[in-house]
mmCIF file of C-alpha atoms and ligand atoms in Angstrom:
data_model
loop_
_atom_site.group_PDB
_atom_site.id
_atom_site.type_symbol
_atom_site.label_atom_id
_atom_site.label_comp_id
_atom_site.label_asym_id
_atom_site.label_seq_id
_atom_site.Cartn_x
_atom_site.Cartn_y
_atom_site.Cartn_z
ATOM 1 C CA MET A 1 22.801 -10.187 13.941
ATOM 2 C CA LEU A 2 26.250 -11.865 13.855
ATOM 3 C CA ASP A 3 24.895 -14.183 10.702
ATOM 4 C CA ASN A 4 23.368 -10.871 9.063
ATOM 5 C CA LEU A 5 26.515 -9.309 9.403
ATOM 6 C CA LYS A 6 28.961 -12.632 8.300
ATOM 7 C CA ILE A 7 25.808 -11.728 5.116
ATOM 8 C CA VAL A 8 26.427 -8.389 4.112
ATOM 9 C CA PHE A 9 30.139 -8.235 4.503
ATOM 10 C CA HIS A 10 30.213 -12.265 2.344
ATOM 11 C CA GLN A 11 28.158 -10.248 -0.234
ATOM 12 C CA GLY A 12 30.313 -6.491 -0.325
ATOM 13 C CA LYS A 13 28.771 -4.330 -2.246
ATOM 14 C CA GLN A 14 25.733 -4.367 -5.053
ATOM 15 C CA THR A 15 25.807 -1.322 -6.030
ATOM 16 C CA ILE A 16 27.161 -0.089 -8.893
ATOM 17 C CA PRO A 17 29.056 2.617 -8.103
ATOM 18 C CA ASN A 18 29.367 4.190 -10.806
ATOM 19 C CA VAL A 19 28.010 3.653 -14.252
ATOM 20 C CA ARG A 20 29.766 5.247 -16.673
ATOM 21 C CA THR A 21 33.152 3.676 -15.773
ATOM 22 C CA ALA A 22 31.887 -0.024 -15.035
ATOM 23 C CA VAL A 23 33.221 -2.768 -16.607
ATOM 24 C CA VAL A 24 30.901 -5.557 -17.675
ATOM 25 C CA PRO A 25 32.640 -8.839 -16.707
ATOM 26 C CA GLY A 26 31.806 -12.344 -19.273
ATOM 27 C CA ILE A 27 30.357 -12.363 -22.712
ATOM 28 C CA PHE A 28 29.165 -9.132 -23.584
ATOM 29 C CA ARG A 29 28.637 -7.409 -27.453
ATOM 30 C CA GLY A 30 28.830 -4.132 -27.029
ATOM 31 C CA ARG A 31 30.440 -1.850 -30.007
ATOM 32 C CA PRO A 32 32.102 -3.690 -32.816
ATOM 33 C CA VAL A 33 35.293 -2.435 -34.547
ATOM 34 C CA ILE A 34 35.347 -2.918 -38.192
ATOM 35 C CA SER A 35 38.937 -2.885 -39.906
ATOM 36 C CA PHE A 36 40.187 -2.388 -43.149
ATOM 37 C CA GLU A 37 40.720 -6.635 -44.312
ATOM 38 C CA LYS A 38 39.778 -7.496 -47.464
ATOM 39 C CA VAL A 39 36.586 -10.126 -47.215
ATOM 40 C CA ASN A 40 34.455 -11.673 -49.080
ATOM 41 C CA GLU A 41 31.150 -8.837 -48.473
ATOM 42 C CA ASP A 42 28.821 -10.755 -50.077
ATOM 43 C CA GLU A 43 28.791 -13.737 -48.030
ATOM 44 C CA LEU A 44 29.882 -10.886 -45.287
ATOM 45 C CA MET A 45 26.229 -8.953 -45.943
ATOM 46 C CA ALA A 46 24.465 -12.136 -46.754
ATOM 47 C CA ILE A 47 25.162 -13.886 -43.102
ATOM 48 C CA CYS A 48 23.246 -11.083 -41.446
ATOM 49 C CA PRO A 49 19.543 -11.428 -40.594
ATOM 50 C CA THR A 50 18.414 -8.436 -40.328
ATOM 51 C CA GLU A 51 20.782 -6.618 -43.026
ATOM 52 C CA ALA A 52 22.521 -4.538 -41.074
ATOM 53 C CA ILE A 53 25.709 -4.668 -42.545
ATOM 54 C CA SER A 54 25.773 -1.916 -45.918
ATOM 55 C CA ARG A 55 29.044 -1.752 -48.122
ATOM 56 C CA ASN A 56 31.544 1.220 -49.175
ATOM 57 C CA PRO A 57 32.202 1.560 -46.612
ATOM 58 C CA VAL A 58 32.048 -1.160 -45.046
ATOM 59 C CA ALA A 59 29.446 -0.935 -42.018
ATOM 60 C CA ILE A 60 27.117 -1.684 -39.443
ATOM 61 C CA ASP A 61 23.470 -0.031 -38.390
ATOM 62 C CA LEU A 62 22.952 -0.759 -34.691
ATOM 63 C CA GLY A 63 19.482 0.320 -34.893
ATOM 64 C CA LYS A 64 19.419 -2.983 -37.153
ATOM 65 C CA CYS A 65 22.315 -5.492 -35.343
ATOM 66 C CA THR A 66 20.660 -8.640 -33.151
ATOM 67 C CA PHE A 67 24.101 -8.612 -31.747
ATOM 68 C CA CYS A 68 23.809 -12.406 -32.899
ATOM 69 C CA GLY A 69 27.644 -12.109 -33.439
ATOM 70 C CA GLU A 70 27.218 -13.647 -36.847
ATOM 71 C CA CYS A 71 29.255 -11.706 -38.617
ATOM 72 C CA SER A 72 32.194 -11.306 -36.292
ATOM 73 C CA MET A 73 32.301 -15.381 -36.015
ATOM 74 C CA ARG A 74 33.033 -15.793 -39.865
ATOM 75 C CA PHE A 75 35.328 -12.831 -40.344
ATOM 76 C CA PRO A 76 36.924 -12.791 -36.807
ATOM 77 C CA GLU A 77 39.315 -10.826 -38.996
ATOM 78 C CA LYS A 78 37.231 -8.337 -40.259
ATOM 79 C CA ILE A 79 34.313 -7.776 -37.146
ATOM 80 C CA MET A 80 35.375 -7.316 -33.474
ATOM 81 C CA PHE A 81 32.423 -6.421 -30.563
ATOM 82 C CA THR A 82 34.155 -4.235 -27.975
ATOM 83 C CA LYS A 83 32.942 -4.379 -24.710
ATOM 84 C CA ASP A 84 31.770 -0.913 -24.856
ATOM 85 C CA TYR A 85 27.923 -0.662 -23.766
ATOM 86 C CA LYS A 86 27.788 3.483 -24.991
ATOM 87 C CA LEU A 87 25.185 2.709 -27.619
ATOM 88 C CA ALA A 88 22.759 5.429 -27.609
ATOM 89 C CA SER A 89 22.260 8.926 -29.114
ATOM 90 C CA ASN A 90 19.679 10.661 -30.501
ATOM 91 C CA VAL A 91 20.887 10.712 -34.365
ATOM 92 C CA PRO A 92 20.215 6.966 -35.838
ATOM 93 C CA ASP A 93 22.787 8.087 -38.267
ATOM 94 C CA ARG A 94 25.413 8.334 -35.085
ATOM 95 C CA LEU A 95 24.660 4.555 -34.909
ATOM 96 C CA ILE A 96 26.426 3.904 -38.054
ATOM 97 C CA VAL A 97 29.194 2.273 -37.067
ATOM 98 C CA ARG A 98 31.765 2.203 -40.370
ATOM 99 C CA GLU A 99 35.489 0.682 -40.924
ATOM 100 C CA GLY A 100 38.525 2.067 -39.594
ATOM 101 C CA GLU A 101 36.494 3.470 -36.997
ATOM 102 C CA ASP A 102 36.890 3.412 -33.289
ATOM 103 C CA LYS A 103 35.072 6.059 -31.574
ATOM 104 C CA ALA A 104 31.897 6.858 -28.725
ATOM 105 C CA ILE A 105 28.544 6.868 -29.479
ATOM 106 C CA GLU A 106 27.324 9.515 -28.629
ATOM 107 C CA VAL A 107 24.271 11.831 -28.383
ATOM 108 C CA ASP A 108 24.009 14.918 -29.454
ATOM 109 C CA PRO A 109 23.940 17.748 -26.690
ATOM 110 C CA ASP A 110 23.573 20.022 -29.692
ATOM 111 C CA SER A 111 20.066 18.576 -31.029
ATOM 112 C CA VAL A 112 18.565 18.021 -27.581
ATOM 113 C CA ARG A 113 15.571 19.273 -27.349
ATOM 114 C CA GLU A 114 15.820 22.404 -24.805
ATOM 115 C CA GLU A 115 13.589 21.933 -22.338
ATOM 116 C CA ILE A 116 14.474 18.216 -22.164
ATOM 117 C CA HIS A 117 17.876 19.711 -20.002
ATOM 118 C CA ARG A 118 15.796 22.118 -18.572
ATOM 119 C CA ILE A 119 12.520 20.505 -17.081
ATOM 120 C CA LEU A 120 13.979 16.848 -17.158
ATOM 121 C CA GLY A 121 17.753 17.136 -16.706
ATOM 122 C CA ARG A 122 16.793 15.922 -12.925
ATOM 123 C CA SER A 123 13.850 14.100 -12.633
ATOM 124 C CA LEU A 124 12.806 11.895 -14.887
ATOM 125 C CA LYS A 125 9.665 9.454 -15.013
ATOM 126 C CA LEU A 126 9.143 7.211 -17.916
ATOM 127 C CA ARG A 127 6.549 4.523 -19.241
ATOM 128 C CA GLN A 128 6.492 1.560 -20.289
ATOM 129 C CA ILE A 129 4.910 -0.076 -23.169
ATOM 130 C CA SER A 130 5.945 -3.857 -24.745
ATOM 131 C CA ALA A 131 4.731 -3.117 -27.937
ATOM 132 C CA GLY A 132 4.826 -6.478 -28.961
ATOM 133 C CA GLY A 133 7.874 -6.839 -26.951
ATOM 134 C CA ASP A 134 9.701 -10.981 -26.124
ATOM 135 C CA ASN A 135 10.016 -9.473 -22.639
ATOM 136 C CA SER A 136 13.817 -9.310 -23.254
ATOM 137 C CA CYS A 137 14.263 -5.439 -23.550
ATOM 138 C CA GLU A 138 11.220 -5.033 -20.766
ATOM 139 C CA MET A 139 14.095 -7.140 -17.948
ATOM 140 C CA GLU A 140 16.793 -5.285 -18.745
ATOM 141 C CA LEU A 141 15.233 -1.895 -18.124
ATOM 142 C CA ASN A 142 13.420 -3.549 -14.741
ATOM 143 C CA ALA A 143 16.612 -4.970 -14.553
ATOM 144 C CA ALA A 144 18.633 -0.920 -14.585
ATOM 145 C CA ASN A 145 16.185 -0.394 -11.916
ATOM 146 C CA ASN A 146 17.585 -3.222 -9.153
ATOM 147 C CA VAL A 147 19.934 -3.159 -6.181
ATOM 148 C CA GLN A 148 22.845 -3.176 -8.964
ATOM 149 C CA PHE A 149 22.063 -0.095 -11.418
ATOM 150 C CA ASP A 150 20.208 1.262 -9.234
ATOM 151 C CA MET A 151 18.638 4.213 -11.853
ATOM 152 C CA SER A 152 16.059 5.551 -9.570
ATOM 153 C CA ARG A 153 19.121 6.982 -7.839
ATOM 154 C CA PHE A 154 19.491 9.840 -11.145
ATOM 155 C CA GLY A 155 15.832 10.461 -10.604
ATOM 156 C CA ILE A 156 15.067 8.709 -12.979
ATOM 157 C CA ASP A 157 11.955 6.096 -13.045
ATOM 158 C CA PHE A 158 8.921 4.186 -14.506
ATOM 159 C CA VAL A 159 5.188 5.318 -13.197
ATOM 160 C CA ALA A 160 2.785 3.490 -13.929
ATOM 161 C CA SER A 161 0.379 6.180 -15.054
ATOM 162 C CA PRO A 162 1.152 7.775 -18.022
ATOM 163 C CA ARG A 163 -0.003 11.609 -16.372
ATOM 164 C CA HIS A 164 2.556 11.073 -13.984
ATOM 165 C CA ALA A 165 4.964 10.473 -17.348
ATOM 166 C CA ASP A 166 7.325 12.555 -18.950
ATOM 167 C CA GLY A 167 8.492 10.409 -22.090
ATOM 168 C CA ILE A 168 7.377 6.516 -23.152
ATOM 169 C CA VAL A 169 9.688 3.717 -23.491
ATOM 170 C CA ILE A 170 8.900 1.576 -26.513
ATOM 171 C CA THR A 171 9.750 -1.596 -26.790
ATOM 172 C CA GLY A 172 9.466 -4.149 -29.325
ATOM 173 C CA PRO A 173 8.555 -3.877 -33.187
ATOM 174 C CA ILE A 174 4.978 -2.062 -32.321
ATOM 175 C CA THR A 175 2.789 -4.887 -33.435
ATOM 176 C CA LYS A 176 -0.844 -3.812 -35.280
ATOM 177 C CA ASN A 177 -2.395 -4.967 -32.241
ATOM 178 C CA MET A 178 -0.404 -2.569 -29.977
ATOM 179 C CA ALA A 179 -0.086 0.755 -32.153
ATOM 180 C CA GLN A 180 -3.311 2.421 -30.889
ATOM 181 C CA ALA A 181 -2.072 1.463 -27.753
ATOM 182 C CA VAL A 182 0.953 3.540 -28.109
ATOM 183 C CA GLN A 183 -0.873 6.748 -29.312
ATOM 184 C CA ILE A 184 -3.579 6.689 -26.936
ATOM 185 C CA CYS A 185 -0.878 6.366 -23.902
ATOM 186 C CA TYR A 186 2.177 8.968 -25.637
ATOM 187 C CA ASP A 187 -1.798 10.989 -26.149
ATOM 188 C CA ALA A 188 -2.600 10.448 -22.798
ATOM 189 C CA THR A 189 0.995 11.933 -21.521
ATOM 190 C CA PRO A 190 1.636 15.595 -20.506
ATOM 191 C CA GLU A 191 3.724 18.282 -22.720
ATOM 192 C CA PRO A 192 6.935 18.400 -22.509
ATOM 193 C CA LYS A 193 6.971 14.280 -23.533
ATOM 194 C CA LEU A 194 10.082 11.787 -25.220
ATOM 195 C CA ILE A 195 10.515 8.970 -26.792
ATOM 196 C CA VAL A 196 12.504 6.637 -25.911
ATOM 197 C CA LEU A 197 13.259 3.561 -28.253
ATOM 198 C CA VAL A 198 15.327 0.615 -26.485
ATOM 199 C CA GLY A 199 16.502 -2.650 -28.470
ATOM 200 C CA THR A 200 16.699 -3.565 -32.188
ATOM 201 C CA ASP A 201 12.734 -4.120 -32.936
ATOM 202 C CA ALA A 202 11.592 -1.295 -31.434
ATOM 203 C CA ILE A 203 14.528 0.854 -33.084
ATOM 204 C CA SER A 204 14.499 -0.762 -36.312
ATOM 205 C CA GLY A 205 11.469 -3.900 -36.384
ATOM 206 C CA GLY A 206 14.563 -6.214 -36.257
ATOM 207 C CA LEU A 207 13.650 -9.212 -37.266
ATOM 208 C CA PHE A 208 9.883 -8.421 -37.685
ATOM 209 C CA THR A 209 10.851 -5.577 -40.977
ATOM 210 C CA GLY A 210 8.820 -5.748 -43.104
ATOM 211 C CA SER A 211 5.804 -8.016 -41.262
ATOM 212 C CA PRO A 212 1.955 -7.254 -42.108
ATOM 213 C CA ALA A 213 1.963 -7.398 -38.754
ATOM 214 C CA ILE A 214 3.184 -4.805 -36.877
ATOM 215 C CA ASP A 215 1.831 -0.891 -37.730
ATOM 216 C CA ARG A 216 5.240 1.964 -37.233
ATOM 217 C CA SER A 217 3.516 5.040 -39.051
ATOM 218 C CA PHE A 218 3.300 6.359 -35.205
ATOM 219 C CA LEU A 219 7.092 6.377 -35.230
ATOM 220 C CA SER A 220 6.887 8.400 -38.774
ATOM 221 C CA ASN A 221 4.263 10.347 -37.098
ATOM 222 C CA ASN A 222 6.085 11.307 -33.630
ATOM 223 C CA HIS A 223 10.268 13.043 -32.353
ATOM 224 C CA VAL A 224 12.363 9.937 -31.608
ATOM 225 C CA ASP A 225 14.297 11.346 -28.379
ATOM 226 C CA LEU A 226 16.932 9.015 -27.956
ATOM 227 C CA TYR A 227 17.627 5.338 -29.316
ATOM 228 C CA ILE A 228 19.371 2.433 -27.600
ATOM 229 C CA PRO A 229 20.376 -0.143 -29.235
ATOM 230 C CA GLY A 230 20.700 -3.415 -27.995
ATOM 231 C CA ASN A 231 18.673 -7.129 -28.666
ATOM 232 C CA PRO A 232 18.152 -6.959 -25.643
ATOM 233 C CA ALA A 233 19.445 -3.340 -24.777
ATOM 234 C CA HIS A 234 22.187 -3.800 -21.187
ATOM 235 C CA PRO A 235 20.806 -2.040 -18.334
ATOM 236 C CA LEU A 236 24.313 -0.195 -18.613
ATOM 237 C CA THR A 237 23.099 1.052 -22.415
ATOM 238 C CA ILE A 238 20.084 1.666 -21.146
ATOM 239 C CA VAL A 239 21.253 4.252 -18.093
ATOM 240 C CA ASN A 240 24.120 6.116 -19.684
ATOM 241 C CA GLY A 241 21.949 6.069 -22.857
ATOM 242 C CA LEU A 242 19.120 8.639 -20.627
ATOM 243 C CA LEU A 243 21.965 10.363 -18.260
ATOM 244 C CA ASP A 244 23.359 11.379 -21.772
ATOM 245 C CA LEU A 245 20.086 12.508 -22.651
ATOM 246 C CA THR A 246 18.840 14.665 -19.824
ATOM 247 C CA ARG A 247 22.060 15.853 -18.499
ATOM 248 C CA LYS A 248 23.363 18.604 -19.922
ATOM 249 C CA LEU A 249 26.697 17.650 -22.041
ATOM 250 C CA LYS A 250 28.486 20.576 -23.080
HETATM 251 S S1 SF4 B 301 26.043 -9.159 -34.949
HETATM 252 FE FE1 SF4 B 301 24.447 -8.104 -35.923
HETATM 253 S S2 SF4 B 301 26.333 -7.176 -37.540
HETATM 254 FE FE2 SF4 B 301 26.448 -9.690 -37.587
HETATM 255 S S3 SF4 B 301 25.397 -10.840 -38.546
HETATM 256 FE FE3 SF4 B 301 24.416 -10.038 -35.790
HETATM 257 S S4 SF4 B 301 22.485 -8.947 -36.576
HETATM 258 FE FE4 SF4 B 301 24.648 -8.961 -37.919
#
Protein backbone atom coordinates (compact mmCIF):
# COMPACT_ATOMS: atom_id res chain seq x y z
CA MET A 1 0.00 0.00 0.00
CA LEU A 2 2.76 2.41 0.97
CA ASP A 3 4.64 1.55 -2.21
CA ASN A 4 1.54 2.27 -4.28
CA LEU A 5 1.09 5.63 -2.60
CA LYS A 6 4.74 6.44 -3.28
CA ILE A 7 4.22 5.65 -6.97
CA VAL A 8 1.11 7.86 -7.13
CA PHE A 9 2.95 10.68 -5.37
CA HIS A 10 5.95 10.30 -7.66
CA GLN A 11 3.83 10.34 -10.82
CA GLY A 12 1.81 13.37 -9.78
CA LYS A 13 -1.27 14.47 -11.71
CA GLN A 14 -1.47 12.66 -15.05
CA THR A 15 -4.43 14.44 -16.60
CA ILE A 16 -3.84 17.83 -18.22
CA PRO A 17 -6.07 20.10 -16.12
CA ASN A 18 -6.80 22.64 -18.83
CA VAL A 19 -6.56 21.54 -22.46
CA ARG A 20 -7.22 25.13 -23.57
CA THR A 21 -4.08 26.58 -22.01
CA ALA A 22 -1.70 23.59 -21.83
CA VAL A 23 1.83 24.18 -23.11
CA VAL A 24 3.34 21.51 -25.35
CA PRO A 25 6.82 20.56 -24.13
CA GLY A 26 9.75 19.70 -26.41
CA ILE A 27 9.81 19.95 -30.18
CA PHE A 28 6.43 20.66 -31.73
CA ARG A 29 5.48 22.43 -34.95
CA GLY A 30 2.19 24.22 -34.63
CA ARG A 31 0.82 27.33 -36.35
CA PRO A 32 3.46 28.96 -38.57
CA VAL A 33 4.24 32.66 -38.67
CA ILE A 34 5.50 34.14 -41.95
CA SER A 35 7.56 37.33 -41.86
CA PHE A 36 7.80 40.01 -44.57
CA GLU A 37 11.48 39.13 -45.08
CA LYS A 38 12.38 38.96 -48.78
CA VAL A 39 13.56 35.50 -49.83
CA ASN A 40 13.80 33.56 -53.07
CA GLU A 41 10.13 32.63 -53.39
CA ASP A 42 10.69 30.22 -56.27
CA GLU A 43 13.08 28.24 -54.08
CA LEU A 44 10.75 28.48 -51.09
CA MET A 45 7.80 27.10 -53.03
CA ALA A 46 9.89 24.41 -54.70
CA ILE A 47 10.96 23.06 -51.28
CA CYS A 48 7.43 22.18 -50.25
CA PRO A 49 6.48 18.56 -51.04
CA THR A 50 2.74 19.24 -51.06
CA GLU A 51 2.54 22.66 -52.71
CA ALA A 52 1.23 24.13 -49.48
CA ILE A 53 3.12 27.39 -50.02
CA SER A 54 1.71 30.03 -52.34
CA ARG A 55 2.72 33.65 -53.06
CA ASN A 56 1.29 37.16 -53.38
CA PRO A 57 1.21 37.17 -50.41
CA VAL A 58 3.36 34.25 -49.26
CA ALA A 59 1.01 31.89 -47.46
CA ILE A 60 0.89 28.35 -46.09
CA ASP A 61 -2.25 26.24 -46.38
CA LEU A 62 -2.31 24.11 -43.22
CA GLY A 63 -4.72 21.75 -44.92
CA LYS A 64 -1.88 20.81 -47.27
CA CYS A 65 1.14 21.29 -44.99
CA THR A 66 2.81 18.12 -43.71
CA PHE A 67 4.66 20.11 -41.02
CA CYS A 68 7.91 18.64 -42.30
CA GLY A 69 9.66 21.89 -41.36
CA GLU A 70 11.80 22.03 -44.53
CA CYS A 71 10.70 25.59 -45.35
CA SER A 72 11.58 26.95 -41.91
CA MET A 73 14.92 25.11 -41.87
CA ARG A 74 15.88 26.56 -45.25
CA PHE A 75 14.41 30.03 -44.64
CA PRO A 76 14.32 30.53 -40.85
CA GLU A 77 14.15 34.30 -41.33
CA LYS A 78 10.92 33.87 -43.31
CA ILE A 79 9.01 31.03 -41.68
CA MET A 80 8.86 30.05 -38.02
CA PHE A 81 6.63 27.41 -36.48
CA THR A 82 5.11 28.35 -33.13
CA LYS A 83 3.85 25.87 -30.56
CA ASP A 84 0.26 26.99 -31.02
CA TYR A 85 -1.69 23.75 -31.38
CA LYS A 86 -5.08 25.34 -32.02
CA LEU A 87 -5.20 24.77 -35.76
CA ALA A 88 -8.73 23.51 -36.44
CA SER A 89 -11.49 25.38 -38.23
CA ASN A 90 -14.76 24.76 -40.00
CA VAL A 91 -13.80 27.22 -42.75
CA PRO A 92 -11.02 26.06 -45.14
CA ASP A 93 -9.85 29.64 -45.77
CA ARG A 94 -9.04 30.01 -42.07
CA LEU A 95 -6.44 27.25 -42.44
CA ILE A 96 -4.38 29.55 -44.65
CA VAL A 97 -1.70 31.50 -42.77
CA ARG A 98 -0.55 34.58 -44.66
CA GLU A 99 2.57 36.72 -44.54
CA GLY A 100 2.56 39.12 -41.59
CA GLU A 101 -0.32 37.39 -39.78
CA ASP A 102 0.09 36.17 -36.22
CA LYS A 103 -3.42 35.38 -35.11
CA ALA A 104 -5.15 32.30 -33.79
CA ILE A 105 -6.89 29.88 -36.13
CA GLU A 106 -10.48 29.53 -34.99
CA VAL A 107 -13.81 27.94 -35.71
CA ASP A 108 -16.31 30.43 -37.12
CA PRO A 109 -19.31 30.03 -34.77
CA ASP A 110 -21.64 31.80 -37.21
CA SER A 111 -21.20 29.11 -39.86
CA VAL A 112 -21.62 26.14 -37.51
CA ARG A 113 -24.95 24.41 -38.13
CA GLU A 114 -27.41 25.33 -35.38
CA GLU A 115 -28.27 21.71 -34.54
CA ILE A 116 -24.62 20.95 -33.79
CA HIS A 117 -24.66 23.30 -30.82
CA ARG A 118 -28.21 22.43 -29.80
CA ILE A 119 -28.07 18.65 -30.06
CA LEU A 120 -24.40 17.68 -29.93
CA GLY A 121 -23.06 20.41 -27.64
CA ARG A 122 -22.97 18.29 -24.50
CA SER A 123 -22.41 14.78 -25.80
CA LEU A 124 -20.68 13.72 -28.98
CA LYS A 125 -20.13 10.13 -30.13
CA LEU A 126 -17.89 9.63 -33.13
CA ARG A 127 -17.10 6.76 -35.46
CA GLN A 128 -13.58 6.80 -36.82
CA ILE A 129 -12.81 5.64 -40.36
CA SER A 130 -9.24 5.06 -41.43
CA ALA A 131 -9.61 5.62 -45.16
CA GLY A 132 -6.12 4.69 -46.26
CA GLY A 133 -4.48 6.27 -43.23
CA ASP A 134 -0.99 5.35 -42.06
CA ASN A 135 -2.13 4.90 -38.44
CA SER A 136 -0.46 8.10 -37.22
CA CYS A 137 -3.59 10.26 -36.91
CA GLU A 138 -5.44 7.17 -35.70
CA MET A 139 -2.92 6.83 -32.87
CA GLU A 140 -3.31 10.49 -31.95
CA LEU A 141 -7.10 10.16 -31.90
CA ASN A 142 -6.62 7.24 -29.55
CA ALA A 143 -4.26 9.37 -27.45
CA ALA A 144 -6.90 12.11 -27.23
CA ASN A 145 -8.85 9.74 -25.01
CA ASN A 146 -5.94 8.55 -22.88
CA VAL A 147 -5.46 9.55 -19.25
CA GLN A 148 -3.51 12.69 -20.17
CA PHE A 149 -5.85 14.36 -22.65
CA ASP A 150 -9.00 12.61 -21.41
CA MET A 151 -11.36 13.86 -24.10
CA SER A 152 -14.22 11.82 -22.67
CA ARG A 153 -14.39 14.24 -19.70
CA PHE A 154 -16.05 16.62 -22.19
CA GLY A 155 -18.55 14.00 -23.31
CA ILE A 156 -16.67 13.19 -26.51
CA ASP A 157 -16.10 9.49 -27.19
CA PHE A 158 -15.53 7.06 -30.01
CA VAL A 159 -18.05 4.32 -30.61
CA ALA A 160 -17.83 1.08 -32.58
CA SER A 161 -21.00 1.39 -34.62
CA PRO A 162 -22.00 4.30 -36.88
CA ARG A 163 -25.58 3.64 -35.72
CA HIS A 164 -24.53 4.89 -32.28
CA ALA A 165 -22.53 7.83 -33.62
CA ASP A 166 -23.25 11.52 -34.12
CA GLY A 167 -20.68 11.81 -36.84
CA ILE A 168 -17.70 10.32 -38.61
CA VAL A 169 -14.02 11.17 -38.29
CA ILE A 170 -12.03 10.45 -41.42
CA THR A 171 -8.28 9.93 -41.48
CA GLY A 172 -6.20 9.13 -44.53
CA PRO A 173 -6.54 10.43 -48.12
CA ILE A 174 -9.59 8.18 -48.88
CA THR A 175 -8.32 5.44 -51.11
CA LYS A 176 -10.47 3.98 -53.85
CA ASN A 177 -10.78 0.80 -51.83
CA MET A 178 -12.18 2.73 -48.86
CA ALA A 179 -14.42 5.18 -50.72
CA GLN A 180 -17.49 2.96 -50.62
CA ALA A 181 -16.88 2.04 -46.97
CA VAL A 182 -16.79 5.74 -46.05
CA GLN A 183 -20.11 6.31 -47.82
CA ILE A 184 -21.74 3.25 -46.20
CA CYS A 185 -20.55 4.30 -42.76
CA TYR A 186 -21.82 7.85 -43.29
CA ASP A 187 -25.20 6.61 -44.55
CA ALA A 188 -25.55 4.41 -41.45
CA THR A 189 -25.03 7.38 -39.11
CA PRO A 190 -28.27 9.03 -37.96
CA GLU A 191 -29.02 12.73 -38.58
CA PRO A 192 -27.85 15.27 -37.62
CA LYS A 193 -24.36 14.06 -38.31
CA LEU A 194 -20.91 15.55 -38.53
CA ILE A 195 -18.02 14.99 -40.87
CA VAL A 196 -14.63 15.71 -39.31
CA LEU A 197 -11.38 15.41 -41.26
CA VAL A 198 -8.26 14.77 -39.21
CA GLY A 199 -4.79 15.22 -40.67
CA THR A 200 -3.31 16.57 -43.87
CA ASP A 201 -4.05 13.44 -45.88
CA ALA A 202 -7.75 13.60 -45.06
CA ILE A 203 -8.06 17.36 -45.59
CA SER A 204 -6.25 17.68 -48.91
CA GLY A 205 -4.85 14.30 -49.91
CA GLY A 206 -1.42 15.43 -48.67
CA LEU A 207 1.41 13.60 -50.39
CA PHE A 208 -1.15 11.46 -52.22
CA THR A 209 -2.81 14.37 -54.03
CA GLY A 210 -3.38 13.42 -57.65
CA SER A 211 -2.78 9.72 -57.05
CA PRO A 212 -5.00 7.41 -59.12
CA ALA A 213 -5.35 5.26 -56.00
CA ILE A 214 -7.51 7.79 -54.14
CA ASP A 215 -11.15 8.73 -54.62
CA ARG A 216 -12.23 11.87 -52.75
CA SER A 217 -15.63 12.30 -54.39
CA PHE A 218 -17.32 11.73 -51.00
CA LEU A 219 -15.93 15.06 -49.82
CA SER A 220 -17.20 16.86 -52.93
CA ASN A 221 -20.70 15.55 -52.29
CA ASN A 222 -20.97 16.18 -48.55
CA HIS A 223 -20.47 19.12 -46.20
CA VAL A 224 -17.39 18.91 -43.98
CA ASP A 225 -17.98 20.36 -40.51
CA LEU A 226 -14.44 20.50 -39.17
CA TYR A 227 -10.90 20.38 -40.51
CA ILE A 228 -8.21 19.40 -38.01
CA PRO A 229 -4.73 19.91 -39.54
CA GLY A 230 -1.57 18.07 -38.55
CA ASN A 231 0.60 15.31 -39.84
CA PRO A 232 -0.40 13.70 -37.59
CA ALA A 233 -2.74 16.01 -35.70
CA HIS A 234 -1.77 16.58 -32.05
CA PRO A 235 -4.31 15.40 -29.43
CA LEU A 236 -4.61 18.98 -28.16
CA THR A 237 -5.43 20.13 -31.69
CA ILE A 238 -8.07 17.43 -31.91
CA VAL A 239 -9.65 18.11 -28.50
CA ASN A 240 -9.68 21.89 -28.92
CA GLY A 241 -11.09 21.64 -32.45
CA LEU A 242 -13.97 19.42 -31.37
CA LEU A 243 -14.71 21.60 -28.36
CA ASP A 244 -14.68 24.75 -30.47
CA LEU A 245 -17.05 23.19 -32.98
CA THR A 246 -19.60 21.81 -30.54
CA ARG A 247 -19.57 24.41 -27.76
CA LYS A 248 -21.05 27.79 -28.39
CA LEU A 249 -18.25 30.30 -28.72
CA LYS A 250 -20.32 33.44 -29.13
S1 LIG B 1 6.48 22.53 -43.32
FE1 LIG B 1 4.61 22.59 -44.60
S2 LIG B 1 4.82 24.43 -45.86
FE2 LIG B 1 6.86 23.96 -45.03
S3 LIG B 1 7.85 22.70 -46.62
FE3 LIG B 1 6.90 21.28 -45.16
S4 LIG B 1 4.87 20.87 -46.02
FE4 LIG B 1 5.63 22.70 -47.05
